[in-house]
Short mmCIF file of C-alpha atoms and ligand atoms in Angstrom, two decimals:
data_model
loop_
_atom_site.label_atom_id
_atom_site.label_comp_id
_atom_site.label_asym_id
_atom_site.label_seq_id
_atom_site.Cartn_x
_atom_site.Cartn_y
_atom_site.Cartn_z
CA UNK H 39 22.59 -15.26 15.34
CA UNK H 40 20.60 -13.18 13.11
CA UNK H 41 20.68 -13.70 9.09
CA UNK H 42 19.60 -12.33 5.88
CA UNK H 43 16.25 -13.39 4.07
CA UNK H 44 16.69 -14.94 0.74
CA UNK H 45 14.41 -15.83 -2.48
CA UNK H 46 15.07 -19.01 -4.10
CA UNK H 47 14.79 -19.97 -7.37
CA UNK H 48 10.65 -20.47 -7.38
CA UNK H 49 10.01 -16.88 -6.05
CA UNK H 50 10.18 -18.27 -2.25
CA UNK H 51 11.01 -16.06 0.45
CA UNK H 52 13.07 -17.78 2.98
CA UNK H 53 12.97 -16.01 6.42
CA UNK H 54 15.43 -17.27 9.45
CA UNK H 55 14.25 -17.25 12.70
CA UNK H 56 16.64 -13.98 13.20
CA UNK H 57 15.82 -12.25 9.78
CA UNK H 58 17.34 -8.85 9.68
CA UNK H 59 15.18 -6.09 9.11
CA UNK H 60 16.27 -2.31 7.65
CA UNK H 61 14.25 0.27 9.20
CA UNK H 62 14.10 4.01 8.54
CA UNK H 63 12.47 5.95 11.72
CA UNK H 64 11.66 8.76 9.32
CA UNK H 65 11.35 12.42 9.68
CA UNK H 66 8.44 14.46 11.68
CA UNK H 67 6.21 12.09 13.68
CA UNK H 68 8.34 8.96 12.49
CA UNK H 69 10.41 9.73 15.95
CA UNK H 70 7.56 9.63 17.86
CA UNK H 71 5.50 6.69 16.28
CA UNK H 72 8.22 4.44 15.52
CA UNK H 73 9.63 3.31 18.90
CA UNK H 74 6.27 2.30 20.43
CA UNK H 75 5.93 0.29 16.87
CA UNK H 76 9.18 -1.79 17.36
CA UNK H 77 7.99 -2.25 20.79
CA UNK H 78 4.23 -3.82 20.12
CA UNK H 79 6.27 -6.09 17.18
CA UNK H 80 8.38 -6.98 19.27
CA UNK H 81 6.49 -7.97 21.50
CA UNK H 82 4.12 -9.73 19.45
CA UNK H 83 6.95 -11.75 17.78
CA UNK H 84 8.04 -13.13 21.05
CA UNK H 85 4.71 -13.72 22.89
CA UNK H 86 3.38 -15.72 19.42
CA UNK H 87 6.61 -17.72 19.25
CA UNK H 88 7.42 -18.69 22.49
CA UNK H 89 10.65 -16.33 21.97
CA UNK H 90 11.77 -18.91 19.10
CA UNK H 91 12.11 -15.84 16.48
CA UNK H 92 13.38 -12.58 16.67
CA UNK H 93 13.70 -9.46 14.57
CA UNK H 94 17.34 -8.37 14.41
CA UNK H 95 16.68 -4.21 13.56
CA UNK H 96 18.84 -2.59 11.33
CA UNK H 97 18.63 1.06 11.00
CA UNK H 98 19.16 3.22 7.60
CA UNK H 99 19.58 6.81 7.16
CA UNK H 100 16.99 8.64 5.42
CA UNK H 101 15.31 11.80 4.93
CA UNK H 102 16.24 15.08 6.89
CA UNK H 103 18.21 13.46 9.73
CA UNK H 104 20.24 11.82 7.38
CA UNK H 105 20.81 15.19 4.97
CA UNK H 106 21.59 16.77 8.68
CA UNK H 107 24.52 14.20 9.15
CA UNK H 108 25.61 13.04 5.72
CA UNK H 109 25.01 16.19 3.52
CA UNK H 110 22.71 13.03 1.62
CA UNK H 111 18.74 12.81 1.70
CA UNK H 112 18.44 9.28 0.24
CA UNK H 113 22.76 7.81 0.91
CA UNK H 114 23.15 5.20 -1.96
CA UNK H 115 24.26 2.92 0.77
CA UNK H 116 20.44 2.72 2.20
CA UNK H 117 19.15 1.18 -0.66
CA UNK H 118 22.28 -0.78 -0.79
CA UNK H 119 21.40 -2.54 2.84
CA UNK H 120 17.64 -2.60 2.02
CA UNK H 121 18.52 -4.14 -1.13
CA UNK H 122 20.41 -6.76 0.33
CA UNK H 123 17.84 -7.37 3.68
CA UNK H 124 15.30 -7.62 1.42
CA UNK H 125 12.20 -6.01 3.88
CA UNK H 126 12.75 -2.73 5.49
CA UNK H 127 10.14 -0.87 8.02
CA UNK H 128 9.63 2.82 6.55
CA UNK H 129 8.65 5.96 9.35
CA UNK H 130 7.19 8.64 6.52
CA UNK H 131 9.65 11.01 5.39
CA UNK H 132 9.23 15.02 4.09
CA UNK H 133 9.75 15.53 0.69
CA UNK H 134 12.38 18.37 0.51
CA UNK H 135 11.65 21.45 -0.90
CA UNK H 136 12.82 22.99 -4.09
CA UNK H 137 13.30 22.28 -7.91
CA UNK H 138 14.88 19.26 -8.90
CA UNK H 139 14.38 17.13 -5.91
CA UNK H 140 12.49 14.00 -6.44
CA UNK H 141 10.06 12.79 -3.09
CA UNK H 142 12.32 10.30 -1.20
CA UNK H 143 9.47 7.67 -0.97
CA UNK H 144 9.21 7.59 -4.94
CA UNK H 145 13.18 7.08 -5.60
CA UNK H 146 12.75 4.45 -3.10
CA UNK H 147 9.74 2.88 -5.12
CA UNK H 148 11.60 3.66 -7.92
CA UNK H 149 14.94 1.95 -7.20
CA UNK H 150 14.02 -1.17 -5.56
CA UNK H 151 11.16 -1.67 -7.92
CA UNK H 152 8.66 -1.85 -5.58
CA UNK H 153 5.61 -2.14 -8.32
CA UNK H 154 2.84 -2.97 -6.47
CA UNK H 155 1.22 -0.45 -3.73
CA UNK H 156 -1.06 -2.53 -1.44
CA UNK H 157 -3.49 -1.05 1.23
CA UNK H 158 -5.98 -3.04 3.06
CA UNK H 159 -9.14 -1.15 4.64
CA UNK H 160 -10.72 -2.22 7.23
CA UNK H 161 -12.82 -0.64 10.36
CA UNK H 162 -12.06 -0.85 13.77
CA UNK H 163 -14.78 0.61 16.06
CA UNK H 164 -15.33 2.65 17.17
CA UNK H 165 -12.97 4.82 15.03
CA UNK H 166 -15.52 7.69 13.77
CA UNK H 167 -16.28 7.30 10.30
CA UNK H 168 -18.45 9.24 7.80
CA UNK H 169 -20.35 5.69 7.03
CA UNK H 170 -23.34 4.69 8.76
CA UNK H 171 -22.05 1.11 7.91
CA UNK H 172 -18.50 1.55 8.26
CA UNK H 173 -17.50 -2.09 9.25
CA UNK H 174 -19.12 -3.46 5.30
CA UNK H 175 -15.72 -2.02 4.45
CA UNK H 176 -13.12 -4.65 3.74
CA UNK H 177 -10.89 -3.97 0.86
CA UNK H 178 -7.64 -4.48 -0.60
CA UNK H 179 -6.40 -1.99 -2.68
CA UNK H 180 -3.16 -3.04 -5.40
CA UNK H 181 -1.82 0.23 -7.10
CA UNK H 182 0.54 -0.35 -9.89
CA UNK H 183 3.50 1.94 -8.74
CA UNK H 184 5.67 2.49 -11.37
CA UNK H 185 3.57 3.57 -14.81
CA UNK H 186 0.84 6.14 -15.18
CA UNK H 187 1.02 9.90 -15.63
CA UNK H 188 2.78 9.59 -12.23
CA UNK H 189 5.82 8.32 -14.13
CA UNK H 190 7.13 11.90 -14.13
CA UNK H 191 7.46 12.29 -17.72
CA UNK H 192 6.07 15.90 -18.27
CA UNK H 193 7.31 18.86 -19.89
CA UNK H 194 6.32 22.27 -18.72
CA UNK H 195 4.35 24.84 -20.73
CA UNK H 196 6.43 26.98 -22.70
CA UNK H 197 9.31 24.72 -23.04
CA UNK H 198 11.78 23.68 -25.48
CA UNK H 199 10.64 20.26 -24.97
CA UNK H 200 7.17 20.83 -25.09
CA UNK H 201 7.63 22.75 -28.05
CA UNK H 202 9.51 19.81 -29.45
CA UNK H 203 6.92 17.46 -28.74
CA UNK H 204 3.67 19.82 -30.01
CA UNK H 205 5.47 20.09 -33.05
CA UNK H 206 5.95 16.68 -33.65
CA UNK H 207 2.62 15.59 -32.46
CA UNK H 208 0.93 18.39 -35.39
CA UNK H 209 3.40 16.90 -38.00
CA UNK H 210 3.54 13.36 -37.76
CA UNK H 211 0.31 12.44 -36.10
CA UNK H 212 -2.14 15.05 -37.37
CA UNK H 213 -3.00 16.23 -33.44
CA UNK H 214 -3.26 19.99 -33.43
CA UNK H 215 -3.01 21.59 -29.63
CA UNK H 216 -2.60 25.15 -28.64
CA UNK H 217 1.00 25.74 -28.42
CA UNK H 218 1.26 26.73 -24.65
CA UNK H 219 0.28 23.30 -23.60
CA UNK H 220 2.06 21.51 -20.83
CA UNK H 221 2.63 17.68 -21.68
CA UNK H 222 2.65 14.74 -19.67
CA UNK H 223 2.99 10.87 -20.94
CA UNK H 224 0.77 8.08 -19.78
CA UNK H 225 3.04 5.01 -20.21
CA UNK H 226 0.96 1.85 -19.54
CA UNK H 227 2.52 -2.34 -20.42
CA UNK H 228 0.93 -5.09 -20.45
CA UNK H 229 4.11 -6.31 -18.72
CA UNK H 230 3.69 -4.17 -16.04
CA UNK H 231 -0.06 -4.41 -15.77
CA UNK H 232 0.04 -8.39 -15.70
CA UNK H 233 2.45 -8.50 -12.82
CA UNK H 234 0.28 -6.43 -11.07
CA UNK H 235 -2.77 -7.72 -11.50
CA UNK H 236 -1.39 -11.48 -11.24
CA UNK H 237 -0.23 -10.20 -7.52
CA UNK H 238 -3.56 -9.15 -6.36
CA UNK H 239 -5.09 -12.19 -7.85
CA UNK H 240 -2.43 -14.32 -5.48
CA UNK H 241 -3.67 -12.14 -2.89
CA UNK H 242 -6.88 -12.93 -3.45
CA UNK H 243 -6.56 -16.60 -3.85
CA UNK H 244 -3.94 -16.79 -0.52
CA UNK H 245 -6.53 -15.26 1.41
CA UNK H 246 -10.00 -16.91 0.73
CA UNK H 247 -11.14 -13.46 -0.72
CA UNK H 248 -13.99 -13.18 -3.09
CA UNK H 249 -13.27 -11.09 -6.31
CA UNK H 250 -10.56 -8.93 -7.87
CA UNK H 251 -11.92 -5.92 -9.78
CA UNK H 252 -9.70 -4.27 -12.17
CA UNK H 253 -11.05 -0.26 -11.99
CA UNK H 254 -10.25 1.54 -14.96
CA UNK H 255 -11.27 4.61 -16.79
CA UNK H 256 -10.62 2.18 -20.24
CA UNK H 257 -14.41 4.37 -21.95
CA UNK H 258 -12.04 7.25 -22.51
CA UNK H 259 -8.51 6.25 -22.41
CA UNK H 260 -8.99 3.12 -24.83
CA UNK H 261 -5.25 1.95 -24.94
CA UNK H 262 -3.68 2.83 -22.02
CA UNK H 263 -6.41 2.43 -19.27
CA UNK H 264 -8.43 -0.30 -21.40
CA UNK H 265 -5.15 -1.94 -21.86
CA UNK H 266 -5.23 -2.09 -18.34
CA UNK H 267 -8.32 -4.06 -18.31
CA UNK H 268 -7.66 -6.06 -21.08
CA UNK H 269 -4.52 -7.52 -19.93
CA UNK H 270 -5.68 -7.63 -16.17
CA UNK H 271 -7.94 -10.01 -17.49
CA UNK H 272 -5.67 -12.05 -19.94
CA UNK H 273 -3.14 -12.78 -16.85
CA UNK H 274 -6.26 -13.62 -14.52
CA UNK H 275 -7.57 -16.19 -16.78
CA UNK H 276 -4.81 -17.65 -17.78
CA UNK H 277 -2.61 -17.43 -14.56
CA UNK H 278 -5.26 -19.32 -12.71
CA UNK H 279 -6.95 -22.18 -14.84
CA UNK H 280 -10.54 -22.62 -13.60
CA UNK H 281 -10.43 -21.46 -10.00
CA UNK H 282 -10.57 -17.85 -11.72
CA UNK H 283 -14.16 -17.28 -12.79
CA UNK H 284 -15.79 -13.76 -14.71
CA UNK H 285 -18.66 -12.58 -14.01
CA UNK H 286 -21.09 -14.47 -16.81
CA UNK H 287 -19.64 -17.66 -15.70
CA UNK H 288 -20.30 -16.96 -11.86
CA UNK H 289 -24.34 -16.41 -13.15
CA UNK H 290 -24.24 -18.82 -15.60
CA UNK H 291 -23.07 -21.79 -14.51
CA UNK H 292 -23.02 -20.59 -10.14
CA UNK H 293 -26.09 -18.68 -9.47
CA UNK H 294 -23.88 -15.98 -8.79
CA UNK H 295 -22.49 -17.42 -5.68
CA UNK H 296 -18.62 -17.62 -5.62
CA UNK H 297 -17.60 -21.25 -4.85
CA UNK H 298 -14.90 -22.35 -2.26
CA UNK H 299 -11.84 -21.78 -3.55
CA UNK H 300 -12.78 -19.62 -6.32
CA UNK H 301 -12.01 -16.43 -7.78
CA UNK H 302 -14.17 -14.37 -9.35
CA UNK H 303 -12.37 -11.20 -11.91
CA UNK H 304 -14.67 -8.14 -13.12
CA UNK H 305 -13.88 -4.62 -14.11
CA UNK H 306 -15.59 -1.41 -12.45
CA UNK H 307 -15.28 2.03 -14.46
CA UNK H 308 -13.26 3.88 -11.88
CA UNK H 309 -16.14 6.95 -11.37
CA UNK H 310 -18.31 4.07 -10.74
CA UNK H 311 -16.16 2.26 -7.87
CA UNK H 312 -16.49 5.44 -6.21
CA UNK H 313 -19.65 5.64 -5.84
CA UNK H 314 -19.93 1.78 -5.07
CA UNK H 315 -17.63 1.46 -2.70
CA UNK H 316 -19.76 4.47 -0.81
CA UNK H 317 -23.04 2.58 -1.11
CA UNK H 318 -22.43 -0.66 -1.33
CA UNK H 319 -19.39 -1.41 -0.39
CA UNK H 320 -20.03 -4.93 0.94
CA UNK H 321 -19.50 -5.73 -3.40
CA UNK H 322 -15.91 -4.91 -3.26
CA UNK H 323 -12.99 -7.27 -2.06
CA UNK H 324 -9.72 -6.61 -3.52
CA UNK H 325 -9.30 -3.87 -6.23
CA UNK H 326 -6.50 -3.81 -8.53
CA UNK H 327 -5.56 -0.48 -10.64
CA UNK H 328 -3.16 1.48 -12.32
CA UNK H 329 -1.20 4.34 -10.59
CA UNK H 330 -3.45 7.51 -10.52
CA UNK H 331 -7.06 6.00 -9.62
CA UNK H 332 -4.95 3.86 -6.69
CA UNK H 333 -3.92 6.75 -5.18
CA UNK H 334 -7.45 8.38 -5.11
CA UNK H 335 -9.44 5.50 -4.23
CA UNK H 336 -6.75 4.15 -1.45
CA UNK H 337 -6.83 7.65 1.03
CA UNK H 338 -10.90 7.85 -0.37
CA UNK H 339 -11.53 4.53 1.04
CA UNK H 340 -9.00 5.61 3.86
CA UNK H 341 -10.93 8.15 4.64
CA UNK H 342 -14.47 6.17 4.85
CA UNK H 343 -12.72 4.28 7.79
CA UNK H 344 -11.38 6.58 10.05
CA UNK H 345 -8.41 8.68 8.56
CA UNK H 346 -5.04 7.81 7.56
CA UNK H 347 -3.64 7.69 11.16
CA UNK H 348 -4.64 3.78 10.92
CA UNK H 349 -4.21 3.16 7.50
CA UNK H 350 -1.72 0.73 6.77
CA UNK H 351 0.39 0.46 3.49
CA UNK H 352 3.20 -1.65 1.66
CA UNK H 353 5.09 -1.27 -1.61
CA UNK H 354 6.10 -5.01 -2.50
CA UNK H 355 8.07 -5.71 -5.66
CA UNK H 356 9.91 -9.25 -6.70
CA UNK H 357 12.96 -9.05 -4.50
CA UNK H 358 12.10 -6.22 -2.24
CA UNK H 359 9.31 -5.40 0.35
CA UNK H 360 8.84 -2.20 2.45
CA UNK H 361 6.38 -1.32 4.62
CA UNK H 362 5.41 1.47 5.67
CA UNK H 363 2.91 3.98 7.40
CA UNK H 364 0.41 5.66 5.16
CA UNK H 365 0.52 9.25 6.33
CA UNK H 366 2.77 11.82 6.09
CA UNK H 367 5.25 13.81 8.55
CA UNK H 368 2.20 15.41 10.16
CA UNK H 369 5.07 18.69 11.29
CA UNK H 370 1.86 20.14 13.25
CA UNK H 371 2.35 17.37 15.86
CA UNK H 372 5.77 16.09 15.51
CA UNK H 373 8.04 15.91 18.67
CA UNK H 374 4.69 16.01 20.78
CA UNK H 375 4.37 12.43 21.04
CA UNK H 376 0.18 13.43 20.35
CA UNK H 377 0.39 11.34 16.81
CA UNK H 378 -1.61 8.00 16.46
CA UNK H 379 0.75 5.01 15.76
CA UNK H 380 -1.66 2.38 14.51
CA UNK H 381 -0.70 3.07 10.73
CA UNK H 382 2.89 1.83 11.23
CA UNK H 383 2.05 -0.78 13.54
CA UNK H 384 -0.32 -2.31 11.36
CA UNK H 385 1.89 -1.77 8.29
CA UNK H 386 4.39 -3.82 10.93
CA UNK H 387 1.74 -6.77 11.08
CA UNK H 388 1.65 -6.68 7.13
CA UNK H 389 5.23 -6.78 7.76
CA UNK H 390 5.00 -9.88 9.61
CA UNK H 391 2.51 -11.49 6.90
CA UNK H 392 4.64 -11.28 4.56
CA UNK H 393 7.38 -13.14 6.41
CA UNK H 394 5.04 -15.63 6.49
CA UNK H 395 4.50 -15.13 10.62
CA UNK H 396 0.50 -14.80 9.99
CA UNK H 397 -0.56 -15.43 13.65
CA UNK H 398 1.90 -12.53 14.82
CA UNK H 399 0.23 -10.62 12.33
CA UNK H 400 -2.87 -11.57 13.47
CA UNK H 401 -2.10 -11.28 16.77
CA UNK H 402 -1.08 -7.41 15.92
CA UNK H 403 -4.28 -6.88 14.13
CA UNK H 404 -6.58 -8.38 17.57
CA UNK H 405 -4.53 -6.17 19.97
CA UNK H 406 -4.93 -2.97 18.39
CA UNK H 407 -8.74 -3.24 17.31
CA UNK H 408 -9.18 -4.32 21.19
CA UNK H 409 -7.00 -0.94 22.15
CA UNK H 410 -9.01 0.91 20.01
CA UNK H 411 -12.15 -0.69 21.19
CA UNK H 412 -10.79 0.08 25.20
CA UNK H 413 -11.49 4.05 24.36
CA UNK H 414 -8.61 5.49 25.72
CA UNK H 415 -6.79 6.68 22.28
CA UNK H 416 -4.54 9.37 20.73
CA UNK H 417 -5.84 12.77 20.15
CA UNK H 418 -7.29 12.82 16.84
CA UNK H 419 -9.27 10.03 18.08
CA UNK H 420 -10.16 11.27 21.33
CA UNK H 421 -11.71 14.87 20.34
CA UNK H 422 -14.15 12.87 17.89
CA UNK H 423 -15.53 9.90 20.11
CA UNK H 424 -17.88 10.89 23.14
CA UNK H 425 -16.96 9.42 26.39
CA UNK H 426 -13.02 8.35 25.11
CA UNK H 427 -9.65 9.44 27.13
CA UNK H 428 -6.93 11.08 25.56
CA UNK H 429 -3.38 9.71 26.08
CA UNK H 430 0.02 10.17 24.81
CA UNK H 431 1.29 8.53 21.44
CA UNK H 432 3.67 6.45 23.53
CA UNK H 433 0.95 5.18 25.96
CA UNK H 434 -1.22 4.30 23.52
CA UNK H 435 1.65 2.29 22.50
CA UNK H 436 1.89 0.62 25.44
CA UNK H 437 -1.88 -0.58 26.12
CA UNK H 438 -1.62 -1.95 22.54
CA UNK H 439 1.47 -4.11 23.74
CA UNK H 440 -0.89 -5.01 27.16
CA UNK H 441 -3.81 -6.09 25.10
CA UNK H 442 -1.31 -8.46 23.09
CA UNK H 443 0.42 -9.67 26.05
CA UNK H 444 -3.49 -10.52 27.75
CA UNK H 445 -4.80 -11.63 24.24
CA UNK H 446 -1.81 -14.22 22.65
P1 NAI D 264 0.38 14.50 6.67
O1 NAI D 264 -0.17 13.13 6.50
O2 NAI D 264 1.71 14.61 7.27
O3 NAI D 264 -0.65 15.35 7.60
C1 NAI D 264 -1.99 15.65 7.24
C2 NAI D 264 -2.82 15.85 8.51
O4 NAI D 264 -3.04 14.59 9.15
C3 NAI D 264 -2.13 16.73 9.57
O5 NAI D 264 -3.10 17.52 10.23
C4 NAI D 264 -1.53 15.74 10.54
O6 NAI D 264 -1.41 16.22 11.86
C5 NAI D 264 -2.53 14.59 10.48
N1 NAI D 264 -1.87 13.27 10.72
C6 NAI D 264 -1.11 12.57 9.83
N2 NAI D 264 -0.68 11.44 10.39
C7 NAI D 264 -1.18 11.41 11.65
C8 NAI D 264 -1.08 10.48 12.73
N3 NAI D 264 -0.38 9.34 12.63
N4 NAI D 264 -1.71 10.77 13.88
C9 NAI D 264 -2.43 11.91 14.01
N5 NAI D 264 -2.57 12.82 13.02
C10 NAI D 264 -1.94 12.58 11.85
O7 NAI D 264 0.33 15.21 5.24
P2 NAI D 264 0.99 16.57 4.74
O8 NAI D 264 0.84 17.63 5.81
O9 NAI D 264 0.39 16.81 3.41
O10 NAI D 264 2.52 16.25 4.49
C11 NAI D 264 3.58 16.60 5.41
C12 NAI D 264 4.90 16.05 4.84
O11 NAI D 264 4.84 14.62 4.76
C13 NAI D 264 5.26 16.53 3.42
O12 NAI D 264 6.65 16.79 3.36
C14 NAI D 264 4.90 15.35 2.53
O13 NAI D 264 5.68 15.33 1.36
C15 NAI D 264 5.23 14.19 3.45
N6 NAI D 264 4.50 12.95 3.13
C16 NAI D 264 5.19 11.77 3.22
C17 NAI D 264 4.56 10.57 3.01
C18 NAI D 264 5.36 9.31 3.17
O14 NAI D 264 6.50 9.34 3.55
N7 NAI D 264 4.80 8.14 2.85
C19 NAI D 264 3.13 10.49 2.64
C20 NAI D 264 2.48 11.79 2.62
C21 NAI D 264 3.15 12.96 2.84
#
């Protein structure tokens, strides 16, 4: 019998052997990447645990089949069940077209307060990559989700608002702009910056990684970005006692070599970290950062690894975790069943971290980087690797599944 997955009163996930899961296939490629994903979890889940757990599926409308058969892009009741399953499994979905619509995936951030936008990057030969040293790349990125000028508080040039606000801004706070000026507010909290930062730090600690840096463009935006900073340190320091270590101390009293079980916290200038994590990126481990430089640095760093057809992603809040694949609809390929899977199925082993199955996630993880390394791959793998074999999104699928099935 399948059940829910509950919190208790500590912040504990509890997941049943049977957890029900919410999924939403998405639109575009989502129908052609998304079986072959429930498949190789599937699979993994039973070959790890002996056929002791099992994910009970529960699908949720959303996007443009949904609008097709309820008239609704986003039906209240999907966040409903998501709300009340607590994980969901998210195909990407197309933003619909015209004024007034808000992009699906943000009202989804939005409602379930899903604050924190993770991304690990990794390399898996022999994915091309612009990098001679591709595999020195090992990140985690944490993007705060819900703050930043990407909290959609802008007023348009010309507008009564604007107008409003230009006039107000001359008057009260002696700040003169030209009057056709389009505004935008960058809200940042320390609330909302310390939950953040005190995830990634969790993160960091959970998973024997090195150092959190908090990148920041606090030079030039003193109060809201080097608020950012400020606080990302204050929670570090003092959510963590002495395994949480700056920079000074590490030299000081460490010779600047992180001990076991230690932590250390830093802060990058965000032009700098993209440099860095170009030439040396062996210096970064997990990066923590507000809204707008997450979403560069996440599909940069994307990028230096091979493309966001393998880049997996989650948006994780207190009560509320979905994950989800990285890329968009890709409507050039959809329906061909040409599009690489490995971003959702890897989003599915995050998945599977999370509930606290690690070796299924693991085993996820081994099978595809062996697929990968086996040279017969989707498309846009194929046309850039000498010597590989195209197959179909579905096949590739499947030889991820063998490889798990041989490997567990
Ligand atoms: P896109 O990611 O859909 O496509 C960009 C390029 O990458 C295309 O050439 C596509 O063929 C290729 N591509 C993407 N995923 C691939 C995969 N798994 N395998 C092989 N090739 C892949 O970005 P685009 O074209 O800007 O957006 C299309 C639609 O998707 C829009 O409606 C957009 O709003 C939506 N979108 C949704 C996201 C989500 O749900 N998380 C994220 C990004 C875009």
């Amino acid at each position: 019998m399948s059940a829910h997955i509950s919190i208790d009163s500590d912040g504990t996930w509890l997941v049943p052997d049977n957890p029900k899961i919410a999924f939403i296939q998405g639109d575009g490629i989502g129908t052609d990447i998304w079986p072959g994903a429930r498949m190789v979890l599937d699979t993994a889940v039973a070959a790890v645990f002996s056929n002791q757990k099992k994910i009970d599926w529960v699908p949720v409308a959303a996007g443009a089949d949904s609008f097709e058969r309820t008239g609704k892009w986003l039906p209240e009741e999907t966040l409903e069940t998501m709300r009340s399953l607590k994980v969901a499994m998210k195909g990407p979905l197309a933003t619909p077209v015209g004024d007034g619509i808000r992009s699906l995936n943000v009202q989804i951030r939005r409602t379930l307060d899903l604050y924190a936008c993770i991304r690990p990057v990794r390399y898996y030969p022999p994915v091309p990559s612009p990098m001679k040293h591709p595999e020195q790349v090992d990140m985690v990125v944490f993007r705060e989700n819900t703050e930043d000028v990407y909290a959609g508080i802008e007023w348009a040039s010309g507008s009564r608002e604007s107008r409003q606000l230009l006039g107000l801004l001359k008057t009260h706070l002696d700040c003169d702009l030209p009057g056709s000026c389009a505004l935008g507010v960058k809200p940042m909290s320390p609330e909302k910056t310390k939950r953040l930062v005190k995830k990634a730090c969790e993160y960091a600690f959970e998973n024997n990684r090195k150092s959190v840096t908090l990148m920041h463009k606090g030079n030039i935006m003193k109060f809201t970005e080097g608020g950012f900073r400020r606080w990302g340190y204050e929670t570090a320091l003092e959510s963590f006692g002495d395994r949480m270590i700056t920079e000074d101390l590490l030299y000081e009293k460490y010779e600047g070599i992180v001990p076991d079980g230690h932590v250390v916290i830093r802060d990058r200038i965000a032009d700098m970290v993209f440099a860095d994590v170009l030439l040396k990126p062996e210096q970064y481990d997990i990066i923590a950062c507000p809204n707008l430089n997450g979403d560069y640095i996440s599909d940069a760093l994307a990028a230096q690894v091979g493309g966001l057809g393998i880049a997996p992603g989650a948006n994780i809040g207190q009560a509320c975790a979905v994950f989800e694949a990285t890329h968009g609809t890709a409507p050039d390929i959809a329906g061909k069943d040409m599009a690489n899977p490995c971003s959702m199925i890897l989003s599915g082993a995050m998945m599977l971290d999370h509930l606290g199955w690690h070796t299924a996630g693991d085993a996820v993880r081994k099978a595809v980087a062996r697929a990968l390394a086996g040279g017969r791959v989707t498309p846009d793998l194929a046309g850039r690797l000498t010597g590989a074999k195209e197959v179909s999104c579905t096949r590739f699928s499947h030889i991820i599944g063998e490889k798990l099935v041989a490997g567990s």
